[in-house]
CSV table of C-alpha atoms in Angstrom, one decimal:
chain,number,residue,atom,x,y,z
G,14,MET,CA,-7.4,-126.0,73.0
G,15,VAL,CA,-4.3,-127.5,74.6
G,16,ILE,CA,-3.7,-126.9,78.3
G,17,ARG,CA,0.1,-127.3,79.1
G,18,TYR,CA,1.0,-128.3,82.5
G,19,LEU,CA,3.9,-126.2,84.0
G,20,PRO,CA,5.8,-127.9,86.7
G,21,ARG,CA,6.7,-125.8,89.8
G,22,SER,CA,4.1,-123.2,88.9
G,23,SER,CA,2.2,-121.1,91.5
G,24,SER,CA,-1.4,-120.4,91.3
G,25,VAL,CA,-0.5,-116.9,90.2
G,26,ARG,CA,1.5,-118.4,87.3
G,27,THR,CA,-1.4,-120.8,86.4
G,28,ALA,CA,-3.8,-117.8,86.3
G,29,ALA,CA,-1.4,-115.7,84.2
G,30,LEU,CA,-1.1,-118.4,81.5
G,31,ALA,CA,-4.9,-118.8,81.4
G,32,VAL,CA,-5.4,-115.0,81.1
G,33,ALA,CA,-2.7,-114.8,78.7
G,34,ALA,CA,-4.2,-117.4,76.5
G,35,LEU,CA,-7.4,-115.7,76.5
G,36,VAL,CA,-6.1,-112.1,75.8
G,37,LEU,CA,-3.9,-113.4,72.9
G,38,LEU,CA,-6.5,-115.5,71.1
G,39,PRO,CA,-6.5,-114.6,67.5
G,40,THR,CA,-9.2,-112.1,66.5
G,41,PRO,CA,-11.7,-113.4,63.8
G,42,VAL,CA,-10.9,-112.7,60.4
G,43,SER,CA,-13.4,-111.3,58.0
G,44,ALA,CA,-14.1,-112.7,54.6
G,45,ALA,CA,-12.5,-109.8,53.0
G,46,ALA,CA,-9.4,-109.9,55.1
G,47,ALA,CA,-9.3,-113.5,54.5
G,48,ALA,CA,-9.4,-113.1,50.6
G,49,THR,CA,-6.3,-110.7,50.7
G,50,ALA,CA,-4.3,-112.6,53.2
G,51,GLU,CA,-1.1,-114.2,52.0
G,52,PRO,CA,-1.1,-117.7,50.9
G,53,THR,CA,0.4,-120.5,53.2
G,54,PRO,CA,4.1,-121.0,52.5
G,55,PRO,CA,4.9,-124.2,50.7
G,56,LYS,CA,6.1,-127.2,52.7
G,57,PRO,CA,10.1,-127.6,52.8
G,58,GLY,CA,11.5,-129.5,50.0
G,59,PRO,CA,13.3,-132.7,50.2
G,60,ALA,CA,16.6,-132.8,52.3
G,61,TYR,CA,18.8,-132.6,49.0
G,62,SER,CA,17.2,-129.3,48.2
G,63,SER,CA,18.2,-129.2,44.7
G,64,ASP,CA,16.2,-129.8,41.7
G,65,LEU,CA,19.2,-130.4,39.6
G,66,LEU,CA,19.9,-133.7,41.6
G,67,ASP,CA,16.4,-135.0,40.8
G,68,ARG,CA,17.2,-134.9,37.1
G,69,GLN,CA,18.4,-137.6,35.0
G,70,GLY,CA,21.7,-137.4,33.2
G,71,VAL,CA,25.0,-135.6,34.2
G,72,GLN,CA,24.4,-132.5,36.3
G,73,ALA,CA,27.3,-129.9,36.5
G,74,ARG,CA,27.8,-126.2,36.6
G,75,PRO,CA,31.2,-125.4,35.1
G,76,GLY,CA,32.7,-122.0,35.6
G,77,ALA,CA,35.7,-120.6,34.0
G,78,GLY,CA,38.8,-122.9,34.0
G,79,ALA,CA,36.6,-126.0,34.9
G,80,PRO,CA,37.6,-129.2,33.3
G,81,ALA,CA,35.1,-131.3,31.3
G,82,VAL,CA,33.3,-133.9,33.3
G,83,PRO,CA,34.7,-137.3,32.3
G,84,GLY,CA,32.7,-138.6,29.4
G,85,ASP,CA,34.0,-142.3,29.9
G,86,VAL,CA,32.2,-143.0,33.1
G,87,SER,CA,29.8,-145.8,32.5
G,88,ALA,CA,28.2,-146.2,36.0
G,89,LEU,CA,24.3,-146.0,36.1
G,90,SER,CA,24.7,-143.5,38.8
G,91,TRP,CA,27.6,-141.5,40.4
G,92,LEU,CA,28.2,-138.4,42.6
G,93,VAL,CA,31.2,-136.1,43.5
G,94,ALA,CA,31.2,-134.0,46.6
G,95,ASP,CA,33.3,-132.0,48.7
G,96,ALA,CA,33.3,-133.8,52.1
G,97,ARG,CA,33.8,-130.8,54.2
G,98,SER,CA,31.2,-128.5,53.0
G,99,GLY,CA,28.8,-131.3,51.7
G,100,GLU,CA,28.5,-129.4,48.2
G,101,VAL,CA,27.8,-131.7,45.3
G,102,LEU,CA,30.3,-130.9,42.5
G,103,ALA,CA,28.7,-133.1,39.8
G,104,ALA,CA,26.4,-136.1,39.5
G,105,HIS,CA,24.7,-138.5,37.2
G,106,ASN,CA,21.4,-140.0,38.3
G,107,ALA,CA,22.0,-139.1,41.8
G,108,HIS,CA,18.8,-140.4,43.2
G,109,ARG,CA,18.3,-143.3,41.1
G,110,GLN,CA,17.6,-146.3,43.5
G,111,LEU,CA,19.7,-149.3,42.9
G,112,PRO,CA,20.9,-152.3,45.1
G,113,PRO,CA,24.0,-151.1,47.1
G,114,ALA,CA,25.6,-154.6,47.7
G,115,SER,CA,28.3,-154.3,50.7
G,116,THR,CA,28.4,-150.4,50.6
G,117,LEU,CA,25.4,-150.6,52.8
G,118,LYS,CA,27.8,-151.9,55.4
G,119,SER,CA,28.8,-148.1,55.8
G,120,LEU,CA,25.2,-147.4,57.1
G,121,PHE,CA,25.3,-150.4,59.2
G,122,ALA,CA,28.7,-149.1,60.9
G,123,LEU,CA,27.2,-145.6,61.3
G,124,THR,CA,24.1,-147.2,63.0
G,125,ALA,CA,25.8,-149.8,65.3
G,126,LEU,CA,29.4,-148.4,66.1
G,127,PRO,CA,28.1,-146.1,68.8
G,128,HIS,CA,26.3,-148.9,70.8
G,129,LEU,CA,29.2,-151.3,70.8
G,130,ASP,CA,32.4,-151.3,73.0
G,131,ALA,CA,35.5,-152.0,70.8
G,132,VAL,CA,37.4,-153.5,73.6
G,133,ALA,CA,34.6,-155.8,74.8
G,134,ARG,CA,34.9,-159.5,74.0
G,135,HIS,CA,32.1,-161.8,72.8
G,136,LYS,CA,32.1,-165.6,72.4
G,137,VAL,CA,30.3,-166.3,69.3
G,138,THR,CA,27.4,-168.9,69.3
G,139,GLN,CA,26.0,-170.8,66.4
G,140,SER,CA,22.8,-168.9,66.4
G,141,ASP,CA,24.9,-165.5,65.9
G,142,LEU,CA,25.9,-167.0,62.4
G,143,SER,CA,22.4,-168.1,61.4
G,144,GLY,CA,20.8,-166.8,58.2
G,145,ILE,CA,24.0,-165.9,56.3
G,146,GLY,CA,23.2,-165.8,52.6
G,147,ASP,CA,24.8,-168.3,50.3
G,148,GLY,CA,27.8,-167.0,48.6
G,149,SER,CA,28.4,-164.3,51.1
G,150,SER,CA,31.8,-162.8,51.7
G,151,LEU,CA,33.2,-164.1,55.1
G,152,VAL,CA,36.2,-163.1,57.3
G,153,GLY,CA,36.2,-166.4,59.1
G,154,VAL,CA,34.1,-165.9,62.2
G,155,GLU,CA,33.7,-169.4,64.0
G,156,ALA,CA,31.1,-170.4,66.6
G,157,GLY,CA,32.7,-171.0,70.1
G,158,ARG,CA,35.5,-168.6,69.6
G,159,SER,CA,36.0,-165.4,71.6
G,160,TYR,CA,36.5,-162.0,69.6
G,161,ARG,CA,37.1,-158.6,70.4
G,162,ILE,CA,34.4,-156.2,69.0
G,163,ALA,CA,37.3,-154.1,67.1
G,164,ASP,CA,38.4,-157.7,65.4
G,165,LEU,CA,34.8,-158.0,64.2
G,166,TRP,CA,34.7,-154.6,63.0
G,167,ARG,CA,37.8,-154.9,61.1
G,168,GLY,CA,36.3,-158.1,59.5
G,169,VAL,CA,33.5,-155.9,58.3
G,170,PHE,CA,35.5,-153.1,56.8
G,171,LEU,CA,38.4,-155.1,55.4
G,172,SER,CA,36.9,-158.4,54.4
G,173,SER,CA,33.4,-157.2,54.1
G,174,GLY,CA,32.6,-160.2,56.1
G,175,ASN,CA,28.9,-161.0,56.4
G,176,ASP,CA,29.5,-163.3,59.2
G,177,ALA,CA,31.0,-160.4,61.4
G,178,VAL,CA,28.0,-158.4,60.5
G,179,HIS,CA,25.7,-161.0,61.8
G,180,VAL,CA,27.3,-161.5,65.1
G,181,LEU,CA,27.5,-157.6,65.5
G,182,ALA,CA,23.9,-157.1,64.6
G,183,LYS,CA,23.1,-159.8,67.1
G,184,LEU,CA,24.8,-157.8,70.0
G,185,ASN,CA,23.3,-154.5,68.7
G,186,GLY,CA,19.7,-155.9,69.7
G,187,GLY,CA,19.2,-158.3,66.9
G,188,TRP,CA,18.7,-158.3,62.9
G,189,GLN,CA,15.3,-156.7,62.6
G,190,GLN,CA,16.2,-154.1,65.3
G,191,THR,CA,19.3,-153.2,63.5
G,192,VAL,CA,17.2,-153.0,60.3
G,193,ARG,CA,14.9,-150.4,61.9
G,194,GLN,CA,17.8,-148.4,63.3
G,195,MET,CA,19.4,-148.4,60.2
G,196,ARG,CA,16.3,-147.0,58.4
G,197,ALA,CA,15.9,-144.3,61.0
G,198,LYS,CA,19.5,-143.4,60.5
G,199,ALA,CA,19.3,-143.1,57.1
G,200,ARG,CA,16.2,-140.6,57.3
G,201,THR,CA,18.1,-138.7,60.0
G,202,LEU,CA,21.1,-138.2,57.6
G,203,GLY,CA,18.8,-137.2,54.8
G,204,ALA,CA,19.3,-140.1,52.8
G,205,ARG,CA,15.7,-140.9,51.7
G,206,ASP,CA,16.5,-143.2,48.7
G,207,THR,CA,17.7,-145.9,50.9
G,208,HIS,CA,15.4,-148.9,52.0
G,209,VAL,CA,17.3,-151.4,54.4
G,210,VAL,CA,16.2,-155.2,54.4
G,211,SER,CA,19.5,-156.9,55.0
G,212,PRO,CA,22.2,-155.0,57.2
G,213,ASP,CA,25.0,-156.7,55.4
G,214,GLY,CA,24.0,-155.4,52.0
G,215,TYR,CA,23.1,-159.0,50.8
G,216,ASP,CA,20.7,-158.8,47.8
G,217,ALA,CA,17.1,-158.8,49.1
G,218,PRO,CA,13.7,-157.8,47.4
G,219,GLY,CA,13.2,-154.0,47.8
G,220,GLN,CA,16.5,-153.2,49.2
G,221,VAL,CA,18.0,-150.1,47.4
G,222,SER,CA,20.1,-147.0,48.0
G,223,SER,CA,21.7,-144.3,45.6
G,224,ALA,CA,24.8,-142.6,44.6
G,225,TYR,CA,23.5,-139.7,46.8
G,226,ASP,CA,22.8,-141.8,49.7
G,227,LEU,CA,26.1,-143.6,49.6
G,228,ALA,CA,28.0,-140.3,49.5
G,229,VAL,CA,25.9,-139.1,52.6
G,230,PHE,CA,27.0,-142.3,54.4
G,231,GLY,CA,30.7,-141.9,53.4
G,232,ARG,CA,30.7,-138.2,54.4
G,233,ALA,CA,29.0,-138.9,57.8
G,234,GLY,CA,31.7,-141.8,58.5
G,235,LEU,CA,34.6,-139.6,57.9
G,236,LYS,CA,33.4,-137.4,60.9
G,237,ASP,CA,33.6,-140.6,63.1
G,238,PRO,CA,37.3,-141.3,64.2
G,239,GLU,CA,36.6,-144.9,64.9
G,240,PHE,CA,34.9,-145.5,61.4
G,241,ALA,CA,37.5,-143.6,59.6
G,242,ARG,CA,40.3,-145.6,61.3
G,243,TYR,CA,38.6,-148.9,60.2
G,244,CYS,CA,37.7,-147.8,56.7
G,245,SER,CA,41.3,-146.6,56.0
G,246,THR,CA,43.1,-149.8,57.2
G,247,SER,CA,44.8,-151.7,54.7
G,248,VAL,CA,46.0,-154.8,56.3
G,249,ALA,CA,45.2,-156.3,59.7
G,250,LYS,CA,45.4,-159.6,61.6
G,251,PHE,CA,42.3,-161.6,62.4
G,252,PRO,CA,42.2,-164.0,65.4
G,253,ASN,CA,41.9,-167.8,65.1
G,254,GLY,CA,42.2,-169.2,68.4
G,255,GLY,CA,45.8,-169.2,69.4
G,256,TRP,CA,46.9,-167.6,66.2
G,257,SER,CA,45.9,-165.1,63.7
G,258,TYR,CA,45.9,-164.6,59.9
G,259,PRO,CA,46.2,-161.4,57.9
G,260,ILE,CA,43.2,-160.0,56.2
G,261,GLN,CA,43.6,-157.2,53.5
G,262,ASN,CA,41.1,-154.6,52.4
G,263,THR,CA,39.1,-155.4,49.4
G,264,ASN,CA,39.1,-151.8,48.4
G,265,ARG,CA,41.9,-152.0,45.7
G,266,LEU,CA,42.2,-148.2,45.3
G,267,LEU,CA,43.5,-148.3,49.0
G,268,THR,CA,45.7,-151.4,48.8
G,269,GLY,CA,46.9,-151.2,45.2
G,270,ALA,CA,46.3,-154.9,44.8
G,271,ASP,CA,45.3,-157.0,41.6
G,272,GLY,CA,46.8,-154.6,39.1
G,273,VAL,CA,44.9,-151.7,40.4
G,274,ALA,CA,47.1,-148.8,41.2
G,275,GLY,CA,46.6,-147.1,44.7
G,276,TYR,CA,45.2,-143.8,44.6
G,277,PRO,CA,47.1,-141.2,46.5
G,278,GLY,CA,45.6,-139.8,49.6
G,279,LEU,CA,42.8,-142.3,49.5
G,280,LEU,CA,41.0,-142.5,53.0
G,281,GLY,CA,39.2,-145.7,51.9
G,282,ILE,CA,35.4,-146.3,52.9
G,283,LYS,CA,33.7,-149.1,51.4
G,284,ASN,CA,33.3,-151.3,48.2
G,285,GLY,CA,30.7,-153.9,47.4
G,286,TYR,CA,29.6,-156.5,44.8
G,287,THR,CA,26.8,-158.9,44.0
G,288,SER,CA,25.7,-160.3,40.7
G,289,HIS,CA,22.7,-158.2,41.0
G,290,ALA,CA,24.1,-154.8,42.2
G,291,GLY,CA,27.3,-155.1,40.1
G,292,ASN,CA,30.3,-153.2,41.5
G,293,THR,CA,29.7,-150.4,43.8
G,294,LEU,CA,32.1,-148.2,45.7
G,295,ILE,CA,32.2,-145.4,48.2
G,296,SER,CA,35.6,-143.6,48.2
G,297,ALA,CA,37.3,-140.5,49.8
G,298,ALA,CA,40.4,-139.1,49.2
G,299,GLN,CA,42.5,-136.0,50.5
G,300,ARG,CA,44.8,-133.6,48.6
G,301,GLY,CA,46.0,-130.2,49.3
G,302,GLY,CA,43.6,-129.6,52.4
G,303,ARG,CA,40.6,-130.9,50.4
G,304,THR,CA,38.6,-134.0,51.0
G,305,LEU,CA,36.4,-135.2,48.3
G,306,VAL,CA,33.9,-138.2,48.6
G,307,VAL,CA,32.9,-140.2,45.6
G,308,SER,CA,30.2,-142.8,45.0
G,309,VAL,CA,30.0,-145.0,42.1
G,310,MET,CA,27.1,-147.7,41.3
G,311,ASN,CA,27.3,-150.4,38.7
G,312,PRO,CA,29.5,-149.5,36.0
G,313,GLN,CA,28.3,-150.8,32.5
G,314,ALA,CA,31.7,-150.9,30.8
G,315,SER,CA,33.4,-154.4,30.7
G,316,GLY,CA,36.1,-155.1,33.3
G,317,GLY,CA,35.8,-156.4,36.9
G,318,TYR,CA,37.8,-153.5,38.3
G,319,ARG,CA,36.2,-150.7,36.2
G,320,VAL,CA,34.5,-149.3,39.4
G,321,TYR,CA,37.9,-148.4,40.5
G,322,GLU,CA,39.1,-146.8,37.3
G,323,GLU,CA,35.9,-144.8,37.1
G,324,THR,CA,36.3,-143.7,40.6
G,325,ARG,CA,39.9,-142.5,40.0
G,326,SER,CA,38.7,-140.4,37.0
G,327,LEU,CA,36.1,-138.8,39.2
G,328,LEU,CA,38.4,-138.0,41.9
G,329,ASP,CA,41.0,-136.5,39.5
G,330,TRP,CA,38.1,-134.4,37.9
G,331,GLY,CA,36.9,-133.3,41.5
G,332,PHE,CA,40.3,-132.1,42.6
G,333,LYS,CA,40.9,-130.2,39.2
G,334,ALA,CA,37.3,-128.7,39.3
G,335,ALA,CA,36.9,-127.8,42.9
G,336,GLY,CA,36.8,-123.8,43.0
G,337,HIS,CA,35.8,-123.8,39.1
G,338,VAL,CA,32.3,-125.1,39.5
G,339,ARG,CA,29.2,-124.2,41.4
G,340,PRO,CA,27.4,-126.7,43.5
G,341,VAL,CA,24.5,-128.6,41.9
G,342,GLY,CA,23.2,-129.6,45.3
G,343,SER,CA,24.2,-130.6,48.9
G,344,LEU,CA,24.8,-133.6,51.1
G,345,VAL,CA,23.9,-131.7,54.2
G,346,PRO,CA,20.4,-132.4,55.4
G,347,GLU,CA,17.9,-129.6,55.8
G,348,SER,CA,17.8,-130.3,59.7
G,349,GLU,CA,21.6,-129.9,59.8
G,350,LYS,CA,21.3,-126.6,57.8
G,351,ALA,CA,18.6,-125.2,60.0
G,352,GLY,CA,20.1,-126.3,63.3
G,353,THR,CA,17.7,-125.9,66.0
G,354,ALA,CA,15.9,-122.7,64.8
G,355,ARG,CA,12.2,-122.8,65.1
G,356,GLY,CA,9.4,-120.8,63.7
G,357,PRO,CA,7.1,-118.5,65.7
G,358,ALA,CA,5.5,-120.1,68.6
G,359,PRO,CA,1.7,-120.2,69.3
G,360,ALA,CA,0.5,-117.3,71.5
G,361,ALA,CA,-0.3,-119.5,74.4
G,362,GLU,CA,3.2,-121.2,74.2
G,363,LEU,CA,4.7,-117.8,74.1
G,364,ALA,CA,3.1,-116.8,77.3
G,365,ALA,CA,4.0,-120.0,79.0
G,366,HIS,CA,7.6,-119.4,78.1
G,367,THR,CA,7.5,-115.8,79.2
G,368,VAL,CA,6.3,-116.9,82.6
G,369,GLU,CA,8.5,-119.8,83.1
G,370,ALA,CA,11.6,-118.0,81.7
G,371,ASP,CA,11.3,-115.0,84.2
G,372,GLY,CA,12.6,-116.4,87.7
G,373,SER,CA,10.0,-114.3,89.7
G,374,ASP,CA,6.3,-113.8,89.9
G,375,TRP,CA,6.3,-110.2,88.8
G,376,THR,CA,5.6,-111.1,85.1
G,377,ALA,CA,2.7,-113.2,86.1
G,378,ILE,CA,1.3,-110.7,88.3
G,379,LEU,CA,1.5,-108.2,85.7
G,380,LEU,CA,-0.3,-110.2,83.3
G,381,VAL,CA,-2.9,-111.1,85.9
G,382,THR,CA,-3.5,-107.6,86.6
G,383,ALA,CA,-3.7,-106.5,82.8
G,384,GLY,CA,-5.9,-109.4,82.1
G,385,SER,CA,-8.2,-108.8,85.0
G,386,ALA,CA,-8.6,-105.1,84.2
G,387,ALA,CA,-9.8,-106.2,80.7
G,388,LEU,CA,-12.1,-108.8,82.1
G,389,VAL,CA,-13.6,-106.3,84.5
G,390,ALA,CA,-14.0,-103.8,81.9
G,391,GLY,CA,-15.9,-106.3,79.8
G,392,ALA,CA,-18.1,-107.2,82.6
G,393,VAL,CA,-19.1,-103.8,83.3
G,394,VAL,CA,-20.2,-103.2,79.8
G,395,VAL,CA,-22.3,-106.4,80.1
G,396,ILE,CA,-24.0,-105.3,83.4
G,397,ARG,CA,-24.7,-102.0,82.1
G,398,ARG,CA,-26.3,-103.3,79.0
G,399,ARG,CA,-28.5,-105.7,80.9
G,400,ALA,CA,-29.6,-102.9,83.4
G,401,ALA,CA,-30.6,-100.8,80.3
G,402,ARG,CA,-32.6,-103.4,79.0
G,403,ALA,CA,-34.4,-104.2,82.2
G,404,TYR,CA,-35.1,-100.5,82.6
G,405,ARG,CA,-36.7,-100.4,79.0
G,406,PHE,CA,-38.7,-103.6,79.9
G,407,SER,CA,-40.0,-102.1,83.1
G,408,GLY,CA,-41.1,-98.9,81.4
G,409,ARG,CA,-43.1,-100.8,78.8
G,410,GLN,CA,-45.3,-102.5,81.5
C-alpha cells in the first residue's frame, strides 16, 4: 500500500483519505468471475504506430489519381512525409538502421540550440577542439579566437563543421553529456532507431539512425524558428579575427551549386557524407501551402550527387501525390498524439484528488461520516456475534 503525503491537509482530510482508501478497496474476485473477466489490453505499440513502416520494400497506399512512386530511387532507405500533419505518404525500408553521417547534426541542433545563447561570445581553447576525427569537415574554428554562438551554428549548418560542433558540445556540458541528451531527445521525439555515439555524425561503431528518424528530426527542426533560419541559409560570413570569409551551404539543392539545379521552395535542413555512410540528406520544401520533408540514405546508383536527384524526384512525387494517397504511417509520436490524457486513476488517488480539489473540508467531513458509519455498523455486527458466542458458551457449562 502506498500512503501519499498531502501538503496543507488537516487531520480531517487525512482521516478522509484513509477511510476513502478503505471503503474503495477492490472486492475480492471469485475464480469464476476471474475466468470471465476481460483480458488485459495489449501494451501500446511503437511510436510510429504503423505496421506498414516496419515492412521491407516500398510502402505506399495510392488512391485515385495518384502518380506512381518513382522507380529509379536507389537509396537503401527513404521516406516522404507531410511536415504539418506528420503523415508519411510513402517510404522504403523506413526503419532500416544505417549510419547517418552529418545528418545527425540535426539532432545535435535540436538538443543544444535551446541551451545556448546565440548572441553570447566564447573564446575557443585548444581543449575545445580535441578529439576531432581525421578527415572531418571543418569550418575553420581556431583556438584563441572569440566567436559568437550564432557564428558557430552557421558553421555547423552551412559547412557541416565538426570543429564548431565540438566547441558547442563543450559549451553544452561536454561531449558525453551531449550524447546522453541527444539520445534522450531522440526518444522524446519517437525516434527509436537512432543510437548516438558521436554528436557530429562522424562514423563510430554502433552509431545508426533511419530515414524515419531523420524525417522526424527534420520536421521537429522546422518548428524551431532558429533552427529553420540556420538550415535555410545559403551563404554567410565566418569570422577570422579582424576579417571574415564567405561560407556556402553544402546542401546543393538549396544553393544550386556544382551543376545541381536548386529546388524551388527548398527550406534546406541537412546533408551528410562519409565513406561508410555514403550520401545522406534531409530536405524540406514548400509549395502551394504544403510542406514536405524527405529523407534519403545512401543511394546505390553511381554519381556523387545522386542523393540530390533522388530527393528531387521524391519531392516532385510527394507534391503531386498529396491528397491522392492514404498515409502509411506517422512521424508524430504517440505521446504527442495522446497529449496529457491519463487512464483511470487508482481508487486511493481518486480519493486524494477529490479531497484536495475541493477548497473546503465539507467533502472530507462527508467521507469521514460515511466511512465512520460503515465502520460502526461493522463493529456492531462483530460485537453482537461475540456476545452470542459467549452466551452459548456459558449455557453449555
